[in-house]
XYZ file of C-alpha atoms in Angstrom:
247
model
C 103.128 139.395 109.029
C 106.466 141.042 108.247
C 109.319 140.767 110.782
C 111.229 143.775 109.525
C 111.320 146.510 112.224
C 111.449 149.251 109.579
C 107.783 148.761 108.618
C 106.498 148.965 112.230
C 104.756 152.269 112.962
C 105.122 153.198 116.621
C 106.210 156.332 118.516
C 108.675 154.457 120.756
C 110.393 152.503 117.995
C 113.321 154.881 118.035
C 114.649 153.194 121.196
C 114.618 149.819 119.489
C 116.333 151.143 116.372
C 118.903 152.811 118.593
C 119.649 149.414 120.177
C 120.037 147.843 116.730
C 122.311 150.672 115.632
C 124.470 150.010 118.698
C 124.720 146.364 117.670
C 125.781 147.464 114.186
C 128.218 149.993 115.593
C 130.040 147.434 117.733
C 129.868 144.814 114.933
C 127.813 142.400 117.033
C 125.101 141.704 114.469
C 126.795 138.546 113.216
C 127.302 137.082 116.686
C 124.874 134.135 117.081
C 123.648 135.312 120.473
C 122.979 138.818 119.133
C 121.082 137.393 116.165
C 118.860 135.452 118.545
C 118.331 138.554 120.682
C 117.355 140.623 117.659
C 114.985 137.999 116.354
C 113.270 137.677 119.732
C 112.978 141.439 120.114
C 111.307 141.745 116.700
C 109.016 138.853 117.420
C 108.077 140.348 120.810
C 107.347 143.717 119.214
C 104.942 142.222 116.667
C 103.291 139.953 119.177
C 102.659 142.551 121.850
C 101.628 145.274 119.402
C 98.695 143.213 118.294
C 97.700 141.707 121.657
C 98.487 144.236 124.362
C 98.232 147.968 125.001
C 100.978 150.294 124.037
C 102.594 150.861 127.438
C 102.481 147.179 128.337
C 104.087 146.216 125.019
C 106.950 148.650 125.476
C 107.499 147.527 129.078
C 107.686 143.871 128.056
C 109.934 144.822 125.196
C 112.397 146.406 127.603
C 112.173 143.369 129.842
C 112.951 141.045 126.948
C 115.899 143.199 125.888
C 117.225 143.138 129.448
C 116.673 139.374 129.661
C 118.525 138.550 126.454
C 121.337 140.939 127.230
C 121.672 139.264 130.610
C 121.833 135.871 128.888
C 124.457 137.191 126.513
C 126.532 138.605 129.362
C 126.245 135.365 131.329
C 127.434 133.392 128.287
C 130.294 135.819 127.797
C 131.270 135.570 131.462
C 131.101 131.759 131.371
C 133.377 131.744 128.314
C 135.740 134.106 130.138
C 135.756 131.772 133.133
C 136.581 128.802 130.902
C 139.378 130.780 129.274
C 140.689 131.732 132.709
C 140.594 128.085 133.828
C 142.373 126.999 130.666
C 145.066 129.653 131.151
C 145.475 128.655 134.799
C 145.912 124.993 133.838
C 148.375 125.993 131.133
C 150.397 128.092 133.581
C 150.385 125.296 136.155
C 151.618 122.866 133.524
C 154.372 125.255 132.501
C 155.357 125.684 136.137
C 155.397 121.912 136.625
C 157.596 121.503 133.522
C 160.018 124.151 134.813
C 160.168 122.484 138.239
C 160.748 119.093 136.604
C 163.580 120.466 134.432
C 165.112 122.168 137.472
C 164.993 118.937 139.494
C 166.588 116.961 136.653
C 169.366 119.536 136.375
C 169.873 119.474 140.145
C 170.076 115.645 140.176
C 172.468 115.697 137.224
C 174.761 118.235 138.941
C 174.652 116.287 142.220
C 175.504 113.009 140.492
C 178.285 114.706 138.526
C 179.792 115.960 141.784
C 179.480 112.488 143.345
C 181.229 110.881 140.363
C 183.934 113.552 140.545
C 184.469 112.822 144.271
C 184.709 109.067 143.691
C 187.089 109.533 140.776
C 189.290 111.799 142.915
C 189.310 109.183 145.695
C 190.214 106.503 143.163
C 193.033 108.649 141.758
C 194.352 109.389 145.247
C 194.407 105.669 146.035
C 196.119 104.986 142.731
C 198.764 107.627 143.506
C 199.205 106.167 146.981
C 199.713 102.671 145.527
C 202.132 104.053 142.958
C 204.129 105.816 145.683
C 204.101 102.626 147.750
C 205.541 100.791 144.769
C 208.203 103.473 144.416
C 209.130 103.082 148.083
C 209.244 99.329 147.592
C 211.560 99.755 144.585
C 213.862 102.053 146.543
C 213.952 99.593 149.431
C 214.792 96.791 147.015
C 217.634 98.840 145.557
C 218.848 99.662 149.046
C 218.757 95.996 150.058
C 220.577 94.957 146.902
C 223.301 97.516 147.586
C 223.496 96.380 151.176
C 223.741 92.734 150.112
C 226.400 93.541 147.550
C 228.447 95.305 150.232
C 227.886 92.386 152.557
C 228.968 89.970 149.819
C 232.098 91.967 149.106
C 232.946 91.910 152.800
C 232.327 88.203 152.853
C 234.640 87.712 149.871
C 237.235 89.837 151.555
C 236.979 87.764 154.725
C 237.085 84.592 152.722
C 240.197 85.709 150.888
C 241.759 86.732 154.150
C 241.034 83.320 155.540
C 242.439 81.709 152.424
C 245.593 83.734 152.770
C 245.741 82.768 156.362
C 245.362 79.101 155.415
C 248.078 79.322 152.851
C 250.328 81.077 155.298
C 249.641 78.462 157.899
C 250.446 75.733 155.398
C 253.598 77.527 154.454
C 254.596 77.843 158.074
C 253.769 74.231 158.724
C 256.164 73.171 155.990
C 259.007 75.073 157.485
C 258.292 74.196 161.057
C 258.641 70.968 162.803
C 256.376 68.012 162.559
C 254.452 69.061 165.583
C 253.954 72.447 164.152
C 252.954 70.820 160.905
C 250.288 68.745 162.577
C 249.043 71.748 164.466
C 248.873 73.812 161.339
C 247.068 71.053 159.471
C 244.624 70.787 162.295
C 244.074 74.507 162.277
C 243.634 74.566 158.533
C 241.080 71.788 158.684
C 239.283 73.544 161.487
C 239.292 76.794 159.638
C 238.083 75.149 156.461
C 235.216 73.536 158.355
C 234.450 76.875 159.979
C 234.578 78.536 156.605
C 232.278 75.961 155.053
C 229.842 76.417 157.933
C 230.054 80.155 157.519
C 229.407 79.833 153.792
C 226.491 77.532 154.453
C 224.987 79.950 156.986
C 225.480 82.863 154.623
C 223.868 81.006 151.746
C 220.974 80.000 153.987
C 220.478 83.598 155.017
C 220.699 84.746 151.411
C 218.125 82.178 150.346
C 215.908 83.222 153.249
C 216.241 86.897 152.300
C 215.423 86.218 148.671
C 212.469 84.052 149.660
C 211.250 86.824 151.958
C 211.570 89.358 149.165
C 209.696 87.042 146.808
C 206.910 86.555 149.340
C 206.694 90.316 149.931
C 206.553 90.936 146.205
C 203.821 88.332 145.777
C 201.823 89.790 148.677
C 202.156 93.325 147.278
C 201.048 92.166 143.817
C 198.082 90.321 145.341
C 197.160 93.385 147.396
C 197.358 95.596 144.326
C 195.149 93.249 142.347
C 192.627 93.111 145.183
C 192.534 96.917 145.530
C 192.234 97.311 141.783
C 189.357 94.803 141.544
C 187.582 96.397 144.509
C 187.932 99.913 143.123
C 186.848 98.764 139.663
C 183.714 97.158 141.110
C 182.983 100.256 143.194
C 183.380 102.586 140.218
C 181.260 100.267 138.079
C 178.471 100.206 140.681
C 178.395 103.996 141.045
C 178.549 104.511 137.292
C 175.659 102.055 136.774
C 173.600 103.848 139.457
C 174.383 107.206 137.869
C 173.469 105.965 134.361
C 170.235 104.365 135.580
C 169.183 107.580 137.336
C 170.224 109.723 134.393
C 168.450 107.558 131.795
C 165.302 107.280 133.898
């Protein structure tokens, strides 16, 4: 039995050929589902032409066409649904990637601002320490000038006392013995007083220089401590920033 619809002689075959021409017109003949539909239509035509009456065969033919077209449409719709799901997943992934990039940029900007704040604080502390050192230098210069003036006054007083001693000795020579003894006594007293004065002055000078040395040592120790503390703080924040950035 031939399966070619062109050799079938029937009055209602024009509807079937019209359906096949539509398949050819829309270039659906090579689609696997359409091939199956066409094959089943031809097979149904031959089967029902030999077994059933004419009206019954045509009715079943239309039912089979409707059935296979429904199957084709359901397959097409299922494919469309899968495509829609795939596109939705793709869009969600793109959105997630954009959100992830945005969050990384936000974290990077926030950490950059934090590092900038800590660096500014560190620079302000450094400037403060530098200004403190400048004040300390100016105070040292002021104290040195003050001590030099004080030393010059001391030398002047010492010379005055020396002149006074020499004058007293000179007067003691020209005066009587009593006056001589008195002048010698006064000179000895003044020399002892002068030696005590020199000793007190030297003690105070040594004390001042020791105080300045202790202050200098304390300031250097404080600077080293602040520097070590700030270095550790900057190192900790930089390590946290690098760990977050590299993660």
